[in-house]
PDB file of C-alpha atoms in Angstrom:
ATOM      1  CA  UNK A 273       0.000   0.000   0.000  1.00  0.00           C
ATOM      2  CA  UNK A 274       0.933   3.639  -0.223  1.00  0.00           C
ATOM      3  CA  UNK A 275       3.311   4.974   2.383  1.00  0.00           C
ATOM      4  CA  UNK A 276       3.536   8.409   3.930  1.00  0.00           C
ATOM      5  CA  UNK A 277       3.996  11.087   1.303  1.00  0.00           C
ATOM      6  CA  UNK A 278       5.290  14.610   1.729  1.00  0.00           C
ATOM      7  CA  UNK A 279       5.415  17.605  -0.533  1.00  0.00           C
ATOM      8  CA  UNK A 280       7.342  19.412  -1.737  1.00  0.00           C
ATOM      9  CA  UNK A 281      10.454  17.250  -1.583  1.00  0.00           C
ATOM     10  CA  UNK A 282      12.639  20.348  -1.690  1.00  0.00           C
ATOM     11  CA  UNK A 283      11.831  23.963  -0.886  1.00  0.00           C
ATOM     12  CA  UNK A 284      14.124  26.949  -1.175  1.00  0.00           C
ATOM     13  CA  UNK A 285      12.750  30.164   0.244  1.00  0.00           C
ATOM     14  CA  UNK A 286      13.977  33.594   1.163  1.00  0.00           C
ATOM     15  CA  UNK A 287      14.345  34.662   4.754  1.00  0.00           C
ATOM     16  CA  UNK A 288      11.128  36.213   6.008  1.00  0.00           C
ATOM     17  CA  UNK A 289       8.787  34.308   3.695  1.00  0.00           C
ATOM     18  CA  UNK A 290       6.139  31.857   4.895  1.00  0.00           C
ATOM     19  CA  UNK A 291       6.227  28.203   3.835  1.00  0.00           C
ATOM     20  CA  UNK A 292       3.736  25.349   3.975  1.00  0.00           C
ATOM     21  CA  UNK A 293       4.775  21.723   4.091  1.00  0.00           C
ATOM     22  CA  UNK A 294       2.288  18.950   3.448  1.00  0.00           C
ATOM     23  CA  UNK A 295       2.016  15.406   4.771  1.00  0.00           C
ATOM     24  CA  UNK A 296      -0.306  12.615   3.633  1.00  0.00           C
ATOM     25  CA  UNK A 297      -0.261   9.821   6.221  1.00  0.00           C
ATOM     26  CA  UNK A 298      -0.896   6.164   5.587  1.00  0.00           C
ATOM     27  CA  UNK A 299      -4.611   5.527   5.205  1.00  0.00           C
ATOM     28  CA  UNK A 300      -6.161   4.404   8.483  1.00  0.00           C
ATOM     29  CA  UNK A 301      -3.365   5.752  10.662  1.00  0.00           C
ATOM     30  CA  UNK A 302      -4.827   7.871  13.432  1.00  0.00           C
ATOM     31  CA  UNK A 303      -1.621   9.426  14.740  1.00  0.00           C
ATOM     32  CA  UNK A 304       0.578  11.859  12.823  1.00  0.00           C
ATOM     33  CA  UNK A 305       3.903  13.342  13.881  1.00  0.00           C
ATOM     34  CA  UNK A 306       6.160  16.105  12.607  1.00  0.00           C
ATOM     35  CA  UNK A 307       9.901  16.196  13.231  1.00  0.00           C
ATOM     36  CA  UNK A 308      12.796  18.167  11.911  1.00  0.00           C
ATOM     37  CA  UNK A 309      16.356  17.045  11.433  1.00  0.00           C
ATOM     38  CA  UNK A 310      19.229  19.410  10.884  1.00  0.00           C
ATOM     39  CA  UNK A 311      22.293  18.174   9.015  1.00  0.00           C
ATOM     40  CA  UNK A 312      24.114  15.571  11.062  1.00  0.00           C
ATOM     41  CA  UNK A 313      21.745  15.954  13.989  1.00  0.00           C
ATOM     42  CA  UNK A 314      19.088  13.805  15.627  1.00  0.00           C
ATOM     43  CA  UNK A 315      15.358  14.064  15.153  1.00  0.00           C
ATOM     44  CA  UNK A 316      13.643  16.922  16.943  1.00  0.00           C
ATOM     45  CA  UNK A 317       9.992  16.226  17.786  1.00  0.00           C
ATOM     46  CA  UNK A 318       7.739  19.128  16.799  1.00  0.00           C
ATOM     47  CA  UNK A 319       4.065  18.218  17.080  1.00  0.00           C
ATOM     48  CA  UNK A 320       1.776  15.218  17.324  1.00  0.00           C
ATOM     49  CA  UNK A 321      -1.857  14.667  16.337  1.00  0.00           C
ATOM     50  CA  UNK A 322      -3.970  11.788  17.581  1.00  0.00           C
ATOM     51  CA  UNK A 323      -7.434  11.374  16.088  1.00  0.00           C
ATOM     52  CA  UNK A 324      -9.604  14.371  16.856  1.00  0.00           C
ATOM     53  CA  UNK A 325      -7.785  15.294  20.041  1.00  0.00           C
ATOM     54  CA  UNK A 326      -6.062  18.627  20.439  1.00  0.00           C
ATOM     55  CA  UNK A 327      -2.509  18.342  19.137  1.00  0.00           C
ATOM     56  CA  UNK A 328       0.493  18.180  21.419  1.00  0.00           C
ATOM     57  CA  UNK A 329       2.415  21.297  20.408  1.00  0.00           C
ATOM     58  CA  UNK A 330       5.046  21.053  23.100  1.00  0.00           C
ATOM     59  CA  UNK A 331       7.893  20.589  20.658  1.00  0.00           C
ATOM     60  CA  UNK A 332       7.251  23.576  18.423  1.00  0.00           C
ATOM     61  CA  UNK A 333      10.353  25.793  18.670  1.00  0.00           C
ATOM     62  CA  UNK A 334       8.567  29.133  18.376  1.00  0.00           C
ATOM     63  CA  UNK A 335       5.211  30.702  17.654  1.00  0.00           C
ATOM     64  CA  UNK A 336       6.248  31.035  14.012  1.00  0.00           C
ATOM     65  CA  UNK A 337       5.522  27.314  13.690  1.00  0.00           C
ATOM     66  CA  UNK A 338       2.012  25.945  13.475  1.00  0.00           C
ATOM     67  CA  UNK A 339       0.379  22.826  12.160  1.00  0.00           C
ATOM     68  CA  UNK A 340      -3.073  21.596  11.414  1.00  0.00           C
ATOM     69  CA  UNK A 341      -4.610  18.336  10.441  1.00  0.00           C
ATOM     70  CA  UNK A 342      -7.820  18.489   8.476  1.00  0.00           C
ATOM     71  CA  UNK A 343     -10.360  15.686   8.573  1.00  0.00           C
ATOM     72  CA  UNK A 344      -8.023  13.522  10.573  1.00  0.00           C
ATOM     73  CA  UNK A 345      -5.856  12.891   7.545  1.00  0.00           C
ATOM     74  CA  UNK A 346      -3.668  15.379   5.676  1.00  0.00           C
ATOM     75  CA  UNK A 347      -1.524  17.703   7.749  1.00  0.00           C
ATOM     76  CA  UNK A 348       0.134  21.006   6.945  1.00  0.00           C
ATOM     77  CA  UNK A 349       3.097  22.452   8.833  1.00  0.00           C
ATOM     78  CA  UNK A 350       3.405  26.209   8.398  1.00  0.00           C
ATOM     79  CA  UNK A 351       6.482  28.235   9.188  1.00  0.00           C
ATOM     80  CA  UNK A 352       5.966  31.980   9.166  1.00  0.00           C
ATOM     81  CA  UNK A 353       8.711  34.545   8.620  1.00  0.00           C
ATOM     82  CA  UNK A 354      11.302  31.869   7.982  1.00  0.00           C
ATOM     83  CA  UNK A 355      14.785  32.244   9.413  1.00  0.00           C
ATOM     84  CA  UNK A 356      18.018  30.642   8.263  1.00  0.00           C
ATOM     85  CA  UNK A 357      18.063  28.424  11.343  1.00  0.00           C
ATOM     86  CA  UNK A 358      14.807  26.862  10.102  1.00  0.00           C
ATOM     87  CA  UNK A 359      16.784  25.155   7.323  1.00  0.00           C
ATOM     88  CA  UNK A 360      16.459  21.404   7.919  1.00  0.00           C
ATOM     89  CA  UNK A 361      14.699  18.295   6.691  1.00  0.00           C
ATOM     90  CA  UNK A 362      11.120  18.198   7.950  1.00  0.00           C
ATOM     91  CA  UNK A 363       9.900  14.649   8.424  1.00  0.00           C
ATOM     92  CA  UNK A 364       6.362  13.453   8.877  1.00  0.00           C
ATOM     93  CA  UNK A 365       5.401  10.067  10.295  1.00  0.00           C
ATOM     94  CA  UNK A 366       2.173   8.262  11.016  1.00  0.00           C
ATOM     95  CA  UNK A 367       1.186   5.328  13.196  1.00  0.00           C
ATOM     96  CA  UNK A 368      -1.904   3.200  13.606  1.00  0.00           C
ATOM     97  CA  UNK A 369      -2.486   4.343  17.146  1.00  0.00           C
ATOM     98  CA  UNK A 370      -0.910   5.265  20.390  1.00  0.00           C
ATOM     99  CA  UNK A 371      -0.341   2.224  22.518  1.00  0.00           C
ATOM    100  CA  UNK A 372       2.168  -0.570  22.443  1.00  0.00           C
ATOM    101  CA  UNK A 373       3.210  -1.553  18.955  1.00  0.00           C
ATOM    102  CA  UNK A 374       0.569   0.763  17.524  1.00  0.00           C
ATOM    103  CA  UNK A 375       3.188   3.439  18.106  1.00  0.00           C
ATOM    104  CA  UNK A 376       5.288   1.983  15.274  1.00  0.00           C
ATOM    105  CA  UNK A 377       5.867   4.986  13.072  1.00  0.00           C
ATOM    106  CA  UNK A 378       6.331   5.063   9.339  1.00  0.00           C
ATOM    107  CA  UNK A 379       8.138   8.047   7.938  1.00  0.00           C
ATOM    108  CA  UNK A 380       7.718  10.001   4.763  1.00  0.00           C
ATOM    109  CA  UNK A 381      10.735  10.959   2.642  1.00  0.00           C
ATOM    110  CA  UNK A 382      10.850  14.441   4.138  1.00  0.00           C
ATOM    111  CA  UNK A 383      10.900  17.985   2.816  1.00  0.00           C
ATOM    112  CA  UNK A 384      14.320  19.593   2.618  1.00  0.00           C
ATOM    113  CA  UNK A 385      13.856  23.271   3.479  1.00  0.00           C
ATOM    114  CA  UNK A 386      16.576  25.769   2.687  1.00  0.00           C
ATOM    115  CA  UNK A 387      16.179  29.368   3.817  1.00  0.00           C
ATOM    116  CA  UNK A 388      18.493  31.765   2.012  1.00  0.00           C
TER     117      UNK A 388
ATOM    118  CA  UNK B  40      21.094  13.125  32.576  1.00  0.00           C
ATOM    119  CA  UNK B  41      19.735  13.390  29.065  1.00  0.00           C
ATOM    120  CA  UNK B  42      16.357  11.808  28.461  1.00  0.00           C
ATOM    121  CA  UNK B  43      17.647   9.343  25.881  1.00  0.00           C
ATOM    122  CA  UNK B  44      21.327   8.722  25.246  1.00  0.00           C
ATOM    123  CA  UNK B  45      23.191   6.733  22.646  1.00  0.00           C
ATOM    124  CA  UNK B  46      26.885   6.350  21.942  1.00  0.00           C
ATOM    125  CA  UNK B  47      27.273   8.191  18.631  1.00  0.00           C
ATOM    126  CA  UNK B  48      30.046   5.847  17.471  1.00  0.00           C
ATOM    127  CA  UNK B  49      31.118   5.229  14.830  1.00  0.00           C
ATOM    128  CA  UNK B  50      31.306   1.514  15.361  1.00  0.00           C
ATOM    129  CA  UNK B  51      33.536   0.097  12.624  1.00  0.00           C
ATOM    130  CA  UNK B  52      33.189  -3.668  12.437  1.00  0.00           C
ATOM    131  CA  UNK B  53      34.232  -6.303   9.900  1.00  0.00           C
ATOM    132  CA  UNK B  54      31.680  -8.289   7.958  1.00  0.00           C
ATOM    133  CA  UNK B  55      30.408 -11.237   9.951  1.00  0.00           C
ATOM    134  CA  UNK B  56      31.061  -9.638  13.310  1.00  0.00           C
ATOM    135  CA  UNK B  57      28.541  -9.291  16.108  1.00  0.00           C
ATOM    136  CA  UNK B  58      27.905  -5.786  17.368  1.00  0.00           C
ATOM    137  CA  UNK B  59      25.679  -4.393  20.098  1.00  0.00           C
ATOM    138  CA  UNK B  60      24.386  -0.910  20.864  1.00  0.00           C
ATOM    139  CA  UNK B  61      22.733   0.401  23.984  1.00  0.00           C
ATOM    140  CA  UNK B  62      20.288   3.213  24.518  1.00  0.00           C
ATOM    141  CA  UNK B  63      19.724   4.553  28.019  1.00  0.00           C
ATOM    142  CA  UNK B  64      16.653   6.466  29.127  1.00  0.00           C
ATOM    143  CA  UNK B  65      16.076   8.604  32.184  1.00  0.00           C
ATOM    144  CA  UNK B  66      12.356   8.239  32.891  1.00  0.00           C
ATOM    145  CA  UNK B  67      11.630   4.928  34.575  1.00  0.00           C
ATOM    146  CA  UNK B  68       7.933   5.213  33.641  1.00  0.00           C
ATOM    147  CA  UNK B  69       8.729   4.984  29.908  1.00  0.00           C
ATOM    148  CA  UNK B  70       6.551   2.376  28.280  1.00  0.00           C
ATOM    149  CA  UNK B  71       7.290   1.771  24.632  1.00  0.00           C
ATOM    150  CA  UNK B  72      10.603   1.332  22.899  1.00  0.00           C
ATOM    151  CA  UNK B  73      11.685   0.959  19.290  1.00  0.00           C
ATOM    152  CA  UNK B  74      14.759   0.742  17.111  1.00  0.00           C
ATOM    153  CA  UNK B  75      14.947   2.510  13.762  1.00  0.00           C
ATOM    154  CA  UNK B  76      17.685   2.630  11.179  1.00  0.00           C
ATOM    155  CA  UNK B  77      18.474   5.664   9.099  1.00  0.00           C
ATOM    156  CA  UNK B  78      20.599   5.593   5.980  1.00  0.00           C
ATOM    157  CA  UNK B  79      22.482   8.715   4.967  1.00  0.00           C
ATOM    158  CA  UNK B  80      20.100  11.433   3.755  1.00  0.00           C
ATOM    159  CA  UNK B  81      17.115   9.104   4.032  1.00  0.00           C
ATOM    160  CA  UNK B  82      14.170   8.919   6.380  1.00  0.00           C
ATOM    161  CA  UNK B  83      14.247   6.613   9.422  1.00  0.00           C
ATOM    162  CA  UNK B  84      12.787   3.163   8.894  1.00  0.00           C
ATOM    163  CA  UNK B  85      11.348   1.015  11.643  1.00  0.00           C
ATOM    164  CA  UNK B  86      13.655  -1.866  12.462  1.00  0.00           C
ATOM    165  CA  UNK B  87      11.867  -3.464  15.372  1.00  0.00           C
ATOM    166  CA  UNK B  88       9.796  -2.863  18.457  1.00  0.00           C
ATOM    167  CA  UNK B  89      11.338  -3.818  21.791  1.00  0.00           C
ATOM    168  CA  UNK B  90       9.252  -6.124  23.920  1.00  0.00           C
ATOM    169  CA  UNK B  91       9.643  -6.580  27.656  1.00  0.00           C
ATOM    170  CA  UNK B  92      10.682 -10.197  27.218  1.00  0.00           C
ATOM    171  CA  UNK B  93      13.109  -9.396  24.419  1.00  0.00           C
ATOM    172  CA  UNK B  94      12.556 -10.235  20.784  1.00  0.00           C
ATOM    173  CA  UNK B  95      14.462 -11.466  17.805  1.00  0.00           C
ATOM    174  CA  UNK B  96      14.052 -10.875  14.093  1.00  0.00           C
ATOM    175  CA  UNK B  97      16.557 -12.812  12.050  1.00  0.00           C
ATOM    176  CA  UNK B  98      20.023 -11.487  12.846  1.00  0.00           C
ATOM    177  CA  UNK B  99      18.644  -8.752  15.098  1.00  0.00           C
ATOM    178  CA  UNK B 100      17.845  -9.092  18.795  1.00  0.00           C
ATOM    179  CA  UNK B 101      16.353  -6.348  20.929  1.00  0.00           C
ATOM    180  CA  UNK B 102      16.203  -6.376  24.697  1.00  0.00           C
ATOM    181  CA  UNK B 103      14.828  -4.173  27.439  1.00  0.00           C
ATOM    182  CA  UNK B 104      16.427  -3.835  30.851  1.00  0.00           C
ATOM    183  CA  UNK B 105      14.005  -1.885  33.002  1.00  0.00           C
ATOM    184  CA  UNK B 106      16.101  -2.116  36.145  1.00  0.00           C
ATOM    185  CA  UNK B 107      19.043  -0.385  34.498  1.00  0.00           C
ATOM    186  CA  UNK B 108      16.854   1.669  32.147  1.00  0.00           C
ATOM    187  CA  UNK B 109      18.308   0.778  28.809  1.00  0.00           C
ATOM    188  CA  UNK B 110      17.427  -1.053  25.634  1.00  0.00           C
ATOM    189  CA  UNK B 111      19.886  -2.877  23.455  1.00  0.00           C
ATOM    190  CA  UNK B 112      20.189  -3.964  19.857  1.00  0.00           C
ATOM    191  CA  UNK B 113      22.389  -6.902  18.883  1.00  0.00           C
ATOM    192  CA  UNK B 114      23.296  -7.548  15.270  1.00  0.00           C
ATOM    193  CA  UNK B 115      24.833 -10.905  14.427  1.00  0.00           C
ATOM    194  CA  UNK B 116      26.751 -11.792  11.263  1.00  0.00           C
ATOM    195  CA  UNK B 117      26.983  -8.141  10.191  1.00  0.00           C
ATOM    196  CA  UNK B 118      26.450  -7.389   6.501  1.00  0.00           C
ATOM    197  CA  UNK B 119      27.732  -4.420   4.519  1.00  0.00           C
ATOM    198  CA  UNK B 120      24.085  -3.398   4.107  1.00  0.00           C
ATOM    199  CA  UNK B 121      23.764  -2.999   7.881  1.00  0.00           C
ATOM    200  CA  UNK B 122      25.862   0.164   7.667  1.00  0.00           C
ATOM    201  CA  UNK B 123      23.558   2.929   8.870  1.00  0.00           C
ATOM    202  CA  UNK B 124      22.717   5.021  11.902  1.00  0.00           C
ATOM    203  CA  UNK B 125      20.607   3.218  14.480  1.00  0.00           C
ATOM    204  CA  UNK B 126      18.122   5.326  16.421  1.00  0.00           C
ATOM    205  CA  UNK B 127      16.268   4.351  19.558  1.00  0.00           C
ATOM    206  CA  UNK B 128      12.886   5.781  20.465  1.00  0.00           C
ATOM    207  CA  UNK B 129      11.444   5.960  23.959  1.00  0.00           C
ATOM    208  CA  UNK B 130       7.785   6.779  24.559  1.00  0.00           C
ATOM    209  CA  UNK B 131       6.047   7.782  27.739  1.00  0.00           C
ATOM    210  CA  UNK B 132       2.321   8.358  27.761  1.00  0.00           C
ATOM    211  CA  UNK B 133      -0.271   8.763  30.415  1.00  0.00           C
ATOM    212  CA  UNK B 134      -3.343  10.722  31.333  1.00  0.00           C
ATOM    213  CA  UNK B 135      -3.038  13.994  29.490  1.00  0.00           C
ATOM    214  CA  UNK B 136       0.661  13.647  28.765  1.00  0.00           C
ATOM    215  CA  UNK B 137       2.773  12.241  26.004  1.00  0.00           C
ATOM    216  CA  UNK B 138       6.509  12.278  25.521  1.00  0.00           C
ATOM    217  CA  UNK B 139       8.354  10.788  22.589  1.00  0.00           C
ATOM    218  CA  UNK B 140      12.109  11.051  22.362  1.00  0.00           C
ATOM    219  CA  UNK B 141      14.489   9.851  19.685  1.00  0.00           C
ATOM    220  CA  UNK B 142      18.102   9.211  20.566  1.00  0.00           C
ATOM    221  CA  UNK B 143      20.682  10.943  18.398  1.00  0.00           C
ATOM    222  CA  UNK B 144      21.738   7.622  16.936  1.00  0.00           C
ATOM    223  CA  UNK B 145      24.708   5.280  16.793  1.00  0.00           C
ATOM    224  CA  UNK B 146      26.565   5.073  13.518  1.00  0.00           C
ATOM    225  CA  UNK B 147      27.601   1.640  12.317  1.00  0.00           C
ATOM    226  CA  UNK B 148      30.015   0.989   9.483  1.00  0.00           C
ATOM    227  CA  UNK B 149      30.489  -2.609   8.401  1.00  0.00           C
ATOM    228  CA  UNK B 150      33.798  -3.014   6.614  1.00  0.00           C
ATOM    229  CA  UNK B 151      34.591  -5.651   3.956  1.00  0.00           C
TER     230      UNK B 151
END
């Protein structure tokens, strides 16, 4: 079946512009996660959606970052007034649920964001 | 103490060798544990869940030591294709709270 898809695969933007990154999770997966990974660094958890519950935004680095998930499926991560330090690969993952092995996450290929 | 710690390596091992990595976690209430592998400039891919009783999948064995708060990954008969960065994930969830932490990874290079 289809895996997690993300678009665009690459995005180059100028400092100060807003960007939107899209994630299509695996069909039937109720949980969706956003991470970012800077070059040579580990994964930084950003935000997590589970079903219709309010998202856990505890990992968002600043109020310039926001995310929404419409209809319990597709999610959009928005970064306003981008800064050079926002340059990273933004990864989306989804999982069937949120207990035990249901936490097994499947990742999309990521969006490589470069802020010039 | 960091929430989740891994030795960054690199571990350079010859083909056919056995290699083991550990991942320590600080919160004793953590409940779910996983190993992922990540190839250079690729997304992480699930390798295996870690069960309380330990589990094996082919050449890979994962174990959980709750008393000492670490999980381990053992790779037997290493192949060149095992070269990657291995990430552990530790999850803690409860009423109204959720915490998911990836380790920074251990790099493995299997040498011919």
